[in-house]
Short mmCIF file of C-alpha atoms and ligand atoms in Angstrom, two decimals:
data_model
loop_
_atom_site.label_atom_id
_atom_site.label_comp_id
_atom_site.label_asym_id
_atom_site.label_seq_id
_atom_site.Cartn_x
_atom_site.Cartn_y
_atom_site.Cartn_z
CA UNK A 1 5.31 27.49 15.58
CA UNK A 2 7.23 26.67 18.56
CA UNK A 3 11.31 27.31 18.72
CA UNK A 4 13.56 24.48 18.29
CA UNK A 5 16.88 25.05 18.94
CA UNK A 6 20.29 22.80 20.13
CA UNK A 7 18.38 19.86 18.78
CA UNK A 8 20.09 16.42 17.95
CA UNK A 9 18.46 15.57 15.52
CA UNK A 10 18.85 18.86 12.85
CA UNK A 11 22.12 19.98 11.62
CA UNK A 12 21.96 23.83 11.37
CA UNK A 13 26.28 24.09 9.94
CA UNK A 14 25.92 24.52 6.73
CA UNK A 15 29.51 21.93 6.20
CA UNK A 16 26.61 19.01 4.88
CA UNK A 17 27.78 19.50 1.58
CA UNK A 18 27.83 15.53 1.43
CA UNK A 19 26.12 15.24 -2.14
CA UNK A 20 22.40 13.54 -1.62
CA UNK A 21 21.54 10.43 -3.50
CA UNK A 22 19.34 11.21 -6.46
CA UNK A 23 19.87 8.70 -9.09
CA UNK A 24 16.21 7.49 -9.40
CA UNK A 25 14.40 10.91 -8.11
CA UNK A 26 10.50 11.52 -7.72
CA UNK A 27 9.68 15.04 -7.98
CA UNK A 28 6.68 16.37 -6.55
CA UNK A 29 5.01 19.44 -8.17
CA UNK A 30 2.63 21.47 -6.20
CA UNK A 31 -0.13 23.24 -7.23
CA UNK A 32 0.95 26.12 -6.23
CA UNK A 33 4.13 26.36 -7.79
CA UNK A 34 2.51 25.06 -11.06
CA UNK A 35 0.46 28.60 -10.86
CA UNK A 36 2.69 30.49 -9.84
CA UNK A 37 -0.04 31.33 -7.24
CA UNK A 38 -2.81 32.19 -9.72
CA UNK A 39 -5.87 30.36 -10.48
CA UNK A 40 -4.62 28.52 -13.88
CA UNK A 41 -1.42 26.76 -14.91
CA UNK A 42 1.70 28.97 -15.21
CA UNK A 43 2.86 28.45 -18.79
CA UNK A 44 6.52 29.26 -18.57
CA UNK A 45 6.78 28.21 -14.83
CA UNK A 46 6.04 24.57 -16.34
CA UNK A 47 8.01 24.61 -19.44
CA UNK A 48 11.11 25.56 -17.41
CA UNK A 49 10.44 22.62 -15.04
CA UNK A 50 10.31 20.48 -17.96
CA UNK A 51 13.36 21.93 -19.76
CA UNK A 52 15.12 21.00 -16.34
CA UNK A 53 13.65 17.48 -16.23
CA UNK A 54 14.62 17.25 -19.19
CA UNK A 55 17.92 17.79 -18.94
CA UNK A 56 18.75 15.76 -16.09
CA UNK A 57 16.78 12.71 -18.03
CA UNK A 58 19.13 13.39 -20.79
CA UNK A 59 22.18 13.02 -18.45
CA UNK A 60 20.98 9.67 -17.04
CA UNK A 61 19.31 10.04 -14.24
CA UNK A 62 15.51 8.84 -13.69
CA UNK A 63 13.10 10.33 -13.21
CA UNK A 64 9.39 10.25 -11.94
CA UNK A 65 6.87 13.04 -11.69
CA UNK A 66 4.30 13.78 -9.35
CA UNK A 67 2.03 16.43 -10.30
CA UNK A 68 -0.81 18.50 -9.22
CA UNK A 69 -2.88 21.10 -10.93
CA UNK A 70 -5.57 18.80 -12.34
CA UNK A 71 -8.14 20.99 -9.78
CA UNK A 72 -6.45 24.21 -10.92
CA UNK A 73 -6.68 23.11 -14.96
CA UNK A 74 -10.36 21.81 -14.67
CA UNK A 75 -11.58 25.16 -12.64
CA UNK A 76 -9.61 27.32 -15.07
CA UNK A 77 -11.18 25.49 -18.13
CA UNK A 78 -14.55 25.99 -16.90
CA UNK A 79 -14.25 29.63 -16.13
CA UNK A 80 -14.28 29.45 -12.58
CA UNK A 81 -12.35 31.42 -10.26
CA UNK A 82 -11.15 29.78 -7.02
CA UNK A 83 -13.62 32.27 -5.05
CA UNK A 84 -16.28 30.98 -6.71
CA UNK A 85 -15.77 27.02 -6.78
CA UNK A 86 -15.79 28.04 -2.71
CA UNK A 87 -19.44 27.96 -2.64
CA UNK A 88 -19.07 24.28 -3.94
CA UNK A 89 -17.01 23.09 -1.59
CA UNK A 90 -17.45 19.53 -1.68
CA UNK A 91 -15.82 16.80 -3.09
CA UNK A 92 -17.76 15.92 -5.84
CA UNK A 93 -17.31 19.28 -7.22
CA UNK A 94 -13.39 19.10 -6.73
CA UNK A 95 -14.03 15.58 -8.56
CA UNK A 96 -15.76 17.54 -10.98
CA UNK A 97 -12.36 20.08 -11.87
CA UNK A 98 -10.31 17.48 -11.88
CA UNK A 99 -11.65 15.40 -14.02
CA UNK A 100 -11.96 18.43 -16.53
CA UNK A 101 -8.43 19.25 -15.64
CA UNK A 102 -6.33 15.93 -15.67
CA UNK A 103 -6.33 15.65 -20.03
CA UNK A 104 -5.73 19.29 -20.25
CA UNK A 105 -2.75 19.05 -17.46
CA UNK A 106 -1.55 15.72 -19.30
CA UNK A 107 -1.48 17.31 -22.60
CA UNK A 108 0.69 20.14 -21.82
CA UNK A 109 2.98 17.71 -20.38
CA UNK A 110 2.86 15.65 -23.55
CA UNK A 111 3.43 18.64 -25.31
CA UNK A 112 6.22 20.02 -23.30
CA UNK A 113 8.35 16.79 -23.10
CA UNK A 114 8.07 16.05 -26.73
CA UNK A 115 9.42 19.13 -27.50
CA UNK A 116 12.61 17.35 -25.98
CA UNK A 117 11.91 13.69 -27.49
CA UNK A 118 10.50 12.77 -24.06
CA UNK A 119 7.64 10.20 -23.83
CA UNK A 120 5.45 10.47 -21.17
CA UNK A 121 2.97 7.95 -19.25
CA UNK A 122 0.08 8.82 -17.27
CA UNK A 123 -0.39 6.89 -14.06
CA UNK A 124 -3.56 7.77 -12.01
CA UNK A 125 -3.15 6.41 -8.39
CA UNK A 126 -5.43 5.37 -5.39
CA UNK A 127 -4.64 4.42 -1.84
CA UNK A 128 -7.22 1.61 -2.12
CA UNK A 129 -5.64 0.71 -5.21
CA UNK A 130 -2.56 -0.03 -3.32
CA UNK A 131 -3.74 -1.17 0.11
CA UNK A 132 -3.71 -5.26 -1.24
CA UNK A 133 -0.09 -6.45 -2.13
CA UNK A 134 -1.06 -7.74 -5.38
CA UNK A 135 -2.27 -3.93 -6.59
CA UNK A 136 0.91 -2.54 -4.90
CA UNK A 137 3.64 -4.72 -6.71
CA UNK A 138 1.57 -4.66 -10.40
CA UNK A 139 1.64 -0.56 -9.87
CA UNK A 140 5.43 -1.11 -8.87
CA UNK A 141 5.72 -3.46 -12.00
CA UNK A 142 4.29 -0.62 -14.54
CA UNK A 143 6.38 2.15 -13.07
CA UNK A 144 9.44 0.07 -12.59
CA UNK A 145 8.71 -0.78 -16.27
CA UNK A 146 8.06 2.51 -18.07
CA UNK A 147 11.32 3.85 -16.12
CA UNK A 148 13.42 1.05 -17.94
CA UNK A 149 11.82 2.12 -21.30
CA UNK A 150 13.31 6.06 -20.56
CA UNK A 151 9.52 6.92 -20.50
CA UNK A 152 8.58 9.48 -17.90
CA UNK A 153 5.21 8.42 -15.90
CA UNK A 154 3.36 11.72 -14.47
CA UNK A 155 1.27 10.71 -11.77
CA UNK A 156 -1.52 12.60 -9.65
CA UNK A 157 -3.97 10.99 -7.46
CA UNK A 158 -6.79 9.57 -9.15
CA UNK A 159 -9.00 12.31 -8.09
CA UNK A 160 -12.50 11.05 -10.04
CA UNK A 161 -12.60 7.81 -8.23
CA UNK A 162 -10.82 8.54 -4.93
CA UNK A 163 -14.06 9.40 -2.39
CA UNK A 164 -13.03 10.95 0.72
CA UNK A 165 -15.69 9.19 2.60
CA UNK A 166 -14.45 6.38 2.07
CA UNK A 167 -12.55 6.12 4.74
CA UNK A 168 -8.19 5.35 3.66
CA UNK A 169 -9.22 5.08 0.14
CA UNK A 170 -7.49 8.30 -1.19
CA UNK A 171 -4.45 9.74 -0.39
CA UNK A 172 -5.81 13.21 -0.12
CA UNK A 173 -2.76 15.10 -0.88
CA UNK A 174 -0.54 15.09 -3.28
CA UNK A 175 2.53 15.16 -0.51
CA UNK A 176 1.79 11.78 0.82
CA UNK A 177 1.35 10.12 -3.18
CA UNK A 178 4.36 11.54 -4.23
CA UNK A 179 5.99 9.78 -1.16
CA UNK A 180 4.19 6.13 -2.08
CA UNK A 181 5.40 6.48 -5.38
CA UNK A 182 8.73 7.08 -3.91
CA UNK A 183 8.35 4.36 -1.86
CA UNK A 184 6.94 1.93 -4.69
CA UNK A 185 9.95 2.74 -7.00
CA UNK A 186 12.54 2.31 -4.27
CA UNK A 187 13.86 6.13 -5.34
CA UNK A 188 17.14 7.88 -3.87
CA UNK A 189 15.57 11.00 -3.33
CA UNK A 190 11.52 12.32 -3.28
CA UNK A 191 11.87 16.31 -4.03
CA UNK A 192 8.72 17.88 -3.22
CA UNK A 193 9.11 22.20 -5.00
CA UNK A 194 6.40 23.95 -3.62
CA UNK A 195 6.91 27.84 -2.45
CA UNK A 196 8.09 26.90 0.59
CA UNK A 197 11.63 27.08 0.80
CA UNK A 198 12.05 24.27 3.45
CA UNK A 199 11.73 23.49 7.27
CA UNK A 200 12.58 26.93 9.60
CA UNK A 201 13.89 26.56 13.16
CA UNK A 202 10.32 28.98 13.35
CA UNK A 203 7.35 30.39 11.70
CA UNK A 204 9.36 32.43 8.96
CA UNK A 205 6.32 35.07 8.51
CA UNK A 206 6.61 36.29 11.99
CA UNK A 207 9.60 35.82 13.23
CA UNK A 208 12.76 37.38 11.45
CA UNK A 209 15.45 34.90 13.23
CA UNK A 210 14.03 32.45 10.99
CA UNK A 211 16.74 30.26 10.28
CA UNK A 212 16.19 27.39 7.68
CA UNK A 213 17.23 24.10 8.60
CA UNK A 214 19.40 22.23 6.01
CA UNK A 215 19.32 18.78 7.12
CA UNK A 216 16.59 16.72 9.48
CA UNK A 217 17.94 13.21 11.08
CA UNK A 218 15.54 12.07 12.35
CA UNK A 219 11.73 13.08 12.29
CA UNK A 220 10.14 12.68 15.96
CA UNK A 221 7.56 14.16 17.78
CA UNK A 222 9.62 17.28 18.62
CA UNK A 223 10.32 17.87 14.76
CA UNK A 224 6.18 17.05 14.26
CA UNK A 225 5.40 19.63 16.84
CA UNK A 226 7.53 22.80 14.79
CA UNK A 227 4.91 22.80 12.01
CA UNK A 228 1.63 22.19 14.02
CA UNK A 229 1.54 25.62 14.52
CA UNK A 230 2.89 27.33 11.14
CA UNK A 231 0.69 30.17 10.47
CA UNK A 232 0.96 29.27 6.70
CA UNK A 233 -0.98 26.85 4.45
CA UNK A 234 -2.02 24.04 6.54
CA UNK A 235 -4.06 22.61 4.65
CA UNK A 236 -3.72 20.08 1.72
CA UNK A 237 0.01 20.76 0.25
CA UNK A 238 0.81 22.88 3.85
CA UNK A 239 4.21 21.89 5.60
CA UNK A 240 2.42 19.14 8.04
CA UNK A 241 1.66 16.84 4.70
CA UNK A 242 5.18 17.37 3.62
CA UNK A 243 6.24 16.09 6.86
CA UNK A 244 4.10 13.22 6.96
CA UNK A 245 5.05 12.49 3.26
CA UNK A 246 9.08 12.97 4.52
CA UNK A 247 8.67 11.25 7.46
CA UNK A 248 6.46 7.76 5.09
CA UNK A 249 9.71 8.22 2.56
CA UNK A 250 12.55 8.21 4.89
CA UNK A 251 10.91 5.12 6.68
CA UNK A 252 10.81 3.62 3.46
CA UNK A 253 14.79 4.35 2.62
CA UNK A 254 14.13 7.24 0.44
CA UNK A 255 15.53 11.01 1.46
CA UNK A 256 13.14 13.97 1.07
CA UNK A 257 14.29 17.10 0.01
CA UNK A 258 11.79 19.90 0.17
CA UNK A 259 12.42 23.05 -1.33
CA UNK A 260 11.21 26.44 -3.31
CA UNK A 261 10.51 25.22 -6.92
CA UNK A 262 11.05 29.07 -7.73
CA UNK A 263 14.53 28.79 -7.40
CA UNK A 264 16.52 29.12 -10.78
CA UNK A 265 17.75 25.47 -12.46
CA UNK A 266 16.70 24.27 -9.27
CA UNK A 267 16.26 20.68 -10.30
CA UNK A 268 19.15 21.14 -12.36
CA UNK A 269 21.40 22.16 -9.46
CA UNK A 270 20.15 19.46 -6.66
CA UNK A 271 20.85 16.59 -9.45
CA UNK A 272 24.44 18.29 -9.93
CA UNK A 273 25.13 17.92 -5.79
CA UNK A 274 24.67 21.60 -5.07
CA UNK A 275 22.68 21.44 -1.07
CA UNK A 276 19.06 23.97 -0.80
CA UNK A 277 16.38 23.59 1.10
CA UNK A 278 15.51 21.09 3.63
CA UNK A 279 17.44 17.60 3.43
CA UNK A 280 15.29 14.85 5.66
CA UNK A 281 17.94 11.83 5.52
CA UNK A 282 16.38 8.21 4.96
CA UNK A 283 16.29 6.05 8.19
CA UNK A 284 17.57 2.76 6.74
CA UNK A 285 19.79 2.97 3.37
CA UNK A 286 17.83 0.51 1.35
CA UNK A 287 15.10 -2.23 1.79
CA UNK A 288 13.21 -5.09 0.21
CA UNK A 289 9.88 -4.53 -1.48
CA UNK A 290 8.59 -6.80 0.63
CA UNK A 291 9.83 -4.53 3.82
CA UNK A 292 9.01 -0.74 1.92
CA UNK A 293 5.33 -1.90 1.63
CA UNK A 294 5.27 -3.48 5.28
CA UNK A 295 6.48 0.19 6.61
CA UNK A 296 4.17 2.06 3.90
CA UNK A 297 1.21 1.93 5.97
CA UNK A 298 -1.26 0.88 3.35
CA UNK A 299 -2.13 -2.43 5.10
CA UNK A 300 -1.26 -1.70 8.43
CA UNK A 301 -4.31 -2.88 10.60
CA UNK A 302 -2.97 -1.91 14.10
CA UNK A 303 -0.27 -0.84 16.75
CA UNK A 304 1.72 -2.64 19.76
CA UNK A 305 3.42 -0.65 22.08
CA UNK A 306 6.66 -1.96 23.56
CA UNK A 307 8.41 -1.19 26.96
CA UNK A 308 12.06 0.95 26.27
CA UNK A 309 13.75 -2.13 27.10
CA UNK A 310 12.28 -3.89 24.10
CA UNK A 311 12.76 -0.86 21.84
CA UNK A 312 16.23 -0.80 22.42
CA UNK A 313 16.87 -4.57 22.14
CA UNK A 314 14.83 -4.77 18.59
CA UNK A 315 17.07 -1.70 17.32
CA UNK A 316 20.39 -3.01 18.36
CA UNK A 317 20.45 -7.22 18.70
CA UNK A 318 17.62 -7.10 15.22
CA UNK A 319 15.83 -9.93 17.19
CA UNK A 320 12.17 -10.74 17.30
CA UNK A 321 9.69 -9.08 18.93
CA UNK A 322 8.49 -10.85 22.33
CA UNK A 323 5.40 -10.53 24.12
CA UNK A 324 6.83 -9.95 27.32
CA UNK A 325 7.95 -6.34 26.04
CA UNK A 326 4.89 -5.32 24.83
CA UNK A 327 2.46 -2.97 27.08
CA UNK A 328 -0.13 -1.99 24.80
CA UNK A 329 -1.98 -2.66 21.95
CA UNK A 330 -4.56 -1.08 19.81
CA UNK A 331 -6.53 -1.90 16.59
CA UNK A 332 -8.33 -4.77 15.56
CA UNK A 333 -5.80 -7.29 13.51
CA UNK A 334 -5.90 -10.91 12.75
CA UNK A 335 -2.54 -13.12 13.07
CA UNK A 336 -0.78 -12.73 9.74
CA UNK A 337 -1.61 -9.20 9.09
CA UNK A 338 0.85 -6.25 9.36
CA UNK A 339 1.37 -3.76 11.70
CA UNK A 340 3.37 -1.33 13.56
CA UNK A 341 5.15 -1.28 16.92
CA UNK A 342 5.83 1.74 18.88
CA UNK A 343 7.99 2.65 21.57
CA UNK A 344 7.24 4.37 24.73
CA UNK A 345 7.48 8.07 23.58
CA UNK A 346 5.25 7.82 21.01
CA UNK A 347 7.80 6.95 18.01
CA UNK A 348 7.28 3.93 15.17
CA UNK A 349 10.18 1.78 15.93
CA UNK A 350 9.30 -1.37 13.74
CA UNK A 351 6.78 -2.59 11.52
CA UNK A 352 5.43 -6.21 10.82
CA UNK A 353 3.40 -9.21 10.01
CA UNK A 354 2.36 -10.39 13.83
CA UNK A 355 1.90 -13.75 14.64
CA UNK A 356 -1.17 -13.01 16.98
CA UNK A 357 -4.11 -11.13 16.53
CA UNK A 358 -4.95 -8.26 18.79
CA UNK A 359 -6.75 -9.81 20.94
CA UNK A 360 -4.98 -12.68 21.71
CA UNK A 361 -1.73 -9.71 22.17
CA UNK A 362 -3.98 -8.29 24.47
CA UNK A 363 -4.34 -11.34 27.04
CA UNK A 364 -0.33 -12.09 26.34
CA UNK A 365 1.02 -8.64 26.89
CA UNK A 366 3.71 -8.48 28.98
CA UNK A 367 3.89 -12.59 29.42
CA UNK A 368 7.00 -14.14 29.34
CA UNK A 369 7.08 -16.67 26.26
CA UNK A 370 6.85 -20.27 28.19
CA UNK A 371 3.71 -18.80 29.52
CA UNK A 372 1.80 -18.35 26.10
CA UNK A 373 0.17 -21.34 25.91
CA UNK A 374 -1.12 -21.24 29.36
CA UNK A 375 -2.94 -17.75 28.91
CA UNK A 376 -4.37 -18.68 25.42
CA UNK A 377 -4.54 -22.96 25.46
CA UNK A 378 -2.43 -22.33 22.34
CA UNK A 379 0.39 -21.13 21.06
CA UNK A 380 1.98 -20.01 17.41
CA UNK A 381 5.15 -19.61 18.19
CA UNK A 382 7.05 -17.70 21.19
CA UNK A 383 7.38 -14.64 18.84
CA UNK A 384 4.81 -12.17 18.57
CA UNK A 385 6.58 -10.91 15.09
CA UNK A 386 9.07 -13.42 13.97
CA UNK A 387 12.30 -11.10 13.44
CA UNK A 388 12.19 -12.23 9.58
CA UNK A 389 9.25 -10.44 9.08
CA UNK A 390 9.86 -7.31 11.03
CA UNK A 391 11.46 -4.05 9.38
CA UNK A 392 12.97 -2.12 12.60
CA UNK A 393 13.07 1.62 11.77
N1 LIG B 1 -4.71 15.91 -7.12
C1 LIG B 1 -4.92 17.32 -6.96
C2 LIG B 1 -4.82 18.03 -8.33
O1 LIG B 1 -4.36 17.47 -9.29
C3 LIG B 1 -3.89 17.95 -6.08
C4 LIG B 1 -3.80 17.48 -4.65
C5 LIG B 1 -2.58 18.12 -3.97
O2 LIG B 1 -1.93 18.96 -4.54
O3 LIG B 1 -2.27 17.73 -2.85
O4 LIG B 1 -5.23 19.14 -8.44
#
């Protein structure tokens, strides 16, 4: 893990005691905190999570769950040990545990929350479920639905259905879902508990100057680059999926706060204002459906890359997005379809429905806007992305 240090974009005083949005809250539970680092389902690690839940439901706020644990539930049920589902290490076996897993992980739940007179909904998502608008606003309609009823939807990925080889149908990690859902239910805050207790300035397990950063601005390349190398879980549910989760939710208005689900009352304590872990604040405060699910990613066909100049005129004059600022572009898109414009250094500045395919963008690049209909015999318009359908980031 590389140093980061003086950096703009993290505050490292410990004065942010600014209380974080939380009203409508997603929170993420990993696998790992659910067993307590065993191979089956911590018993009193998730009736304490759900006493807390429960407890901040009672007080008002609302509340969404994201949970693994299906994989750990199934394997446990069937006797296995997690050395010895290694030798079947392919999906279809993972497929196999969680489909034996998901009732038994949705019953406890059941049975834990209506200990406290909580009803609780299962909602099994897919990427491809959510990649056409239509599927996207009737999954936003259900959970927007159940949350006005005071019922408490658990969702996991549907794991029995979601085939990795199919490529951008699943989610693959439970990190990136629980920021969708975020997304989806326009939430204040997505808190992802794991055992990690947040982002460190380094790798934590080898160097002792560790210092944990409270609050990320901005997530950028530089930010990116401090977890590629963590020595510690990389994998699904490692720090680089909670980044790319943080870094979907923010976009999207929401602000991540990752944190150590060991901690006492934790949930309990963030809902009351007290600061732990990791704060990443949301880019834009709130948006429009219509704009969360053009910056989600699930339909995004395709990138444009725009000169600095143009960067900095769509993020302070909110205009449209000419072609005579674009340099690049990549992907194969149709006019009418959405997609995402980056500036020079590598950073999502925008995201939107374009006006031009890709490779009509590719002939126009860099044109001025009188000269459109010369390069192509036809023009729609002398916006690439009209600046009513563009979400600048
Ligand atoms: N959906 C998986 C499960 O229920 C977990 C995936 C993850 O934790 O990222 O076991």
């Amino acid at each position: 893990m590389k140093q980061i240090q003086n950096y703009p974009h993290i505050v490292m005083n410990a004065k942010s005691t600014q209380k974080i949005p939380c009203h409508r809250i997603v929170i993420k539970l990993g696998t790992s905190l659910l067993t307590g680092g065993t191979d089956k389902l911590d018993m009193d690690v998730m009736s304490d999570l759900a006493h807390q839940v429960a407890e901040i439901h009672e007080q008002g706020f609302e509340v969404l769950i994201v949970t693994s644990g299906a994989v750990a539930a199934g394997r446990s049920k069937l006797g296995l040990t997690r050395e010895q589902t290694k030798k079947h290490n392919g999906i279809p076996f993972k497929q196999v545990m969680a489909s034996v897993g998901q009732g038994i992980l949705m019953h406890i739940y059941e049975e834990l929350f209506s200990r406290h007179g909580i009803t609780v909904a299962q909602a099994l998502l897919t990427r491809a479920d959510l990649t056409n608008r239509e599927g996207y606003l009737n999954a936003r309609g259900t959970l927007l639905a159940l949350l006005e009823m005071r019922v408490l939807s658990i969702a996991n990925e549907n794991d029995v259905v979601a085939v990795e080889e199919l490529h951008g149908a699943r989610f693959g990690d439970n990190d990136n879902l629980s920021a969708m859902v975020a997304n989806l239910v326009d939430a204040d805050l997505l808190l992802i508990l794991s055992d990690i207790a947040g982002l460190y300035t380094v790798d934590p397990h080898h160097d002792p100057e560790a210092r944990l950063i409270p609050e990320v601005k901005r997530i950028d390349r530089k930010i990116e680059e401090l977890v590629t190398g963590t020595t510690g879980n990389l994998g699904t549910g490692g720090m680089v999926t909670k980044i790319e989760a943080a870094k979907l939710a923010t976009a999207s208005g929401v602000g991540v706060l990752i944190t150590d689900g060991r901690l006492p009352d934790v949930i309990t304590r963030i809902a009351a204002g007290e600061r732990l872990g990791t704060y990443f604040t949301p880019k834009k405060s709130k948006m429009e459906s219509r704009e969360r699910w053009m910056v989600s990613g699930l339909s995004t066909k395709g990138k444009v890359v725009v000169d600095s100049g143009c960067a900095r005129a769509l993020k302070k004059s909110k205009g449209s997005l000419l072609a005579v600022g674009i340099v690049d572009v990549d992907g194969k898109f149709e006019r009418g379809d959405v997609v995402d414009v980056y500036g020079p250094e590598g950073n999502r500045c925008a995201s939107g429905l374009t006006n031009y395919s890709a490779a009509d963008i590719a002939k126009i690049k860099g044109a001025k806007s009188n000269g459109i209909a010369g390069v192509l015999g036809h023009d729609y318009g002398t916006e690439v992305i009209h600046r009513n359908n563009l979400v600048v980031l």
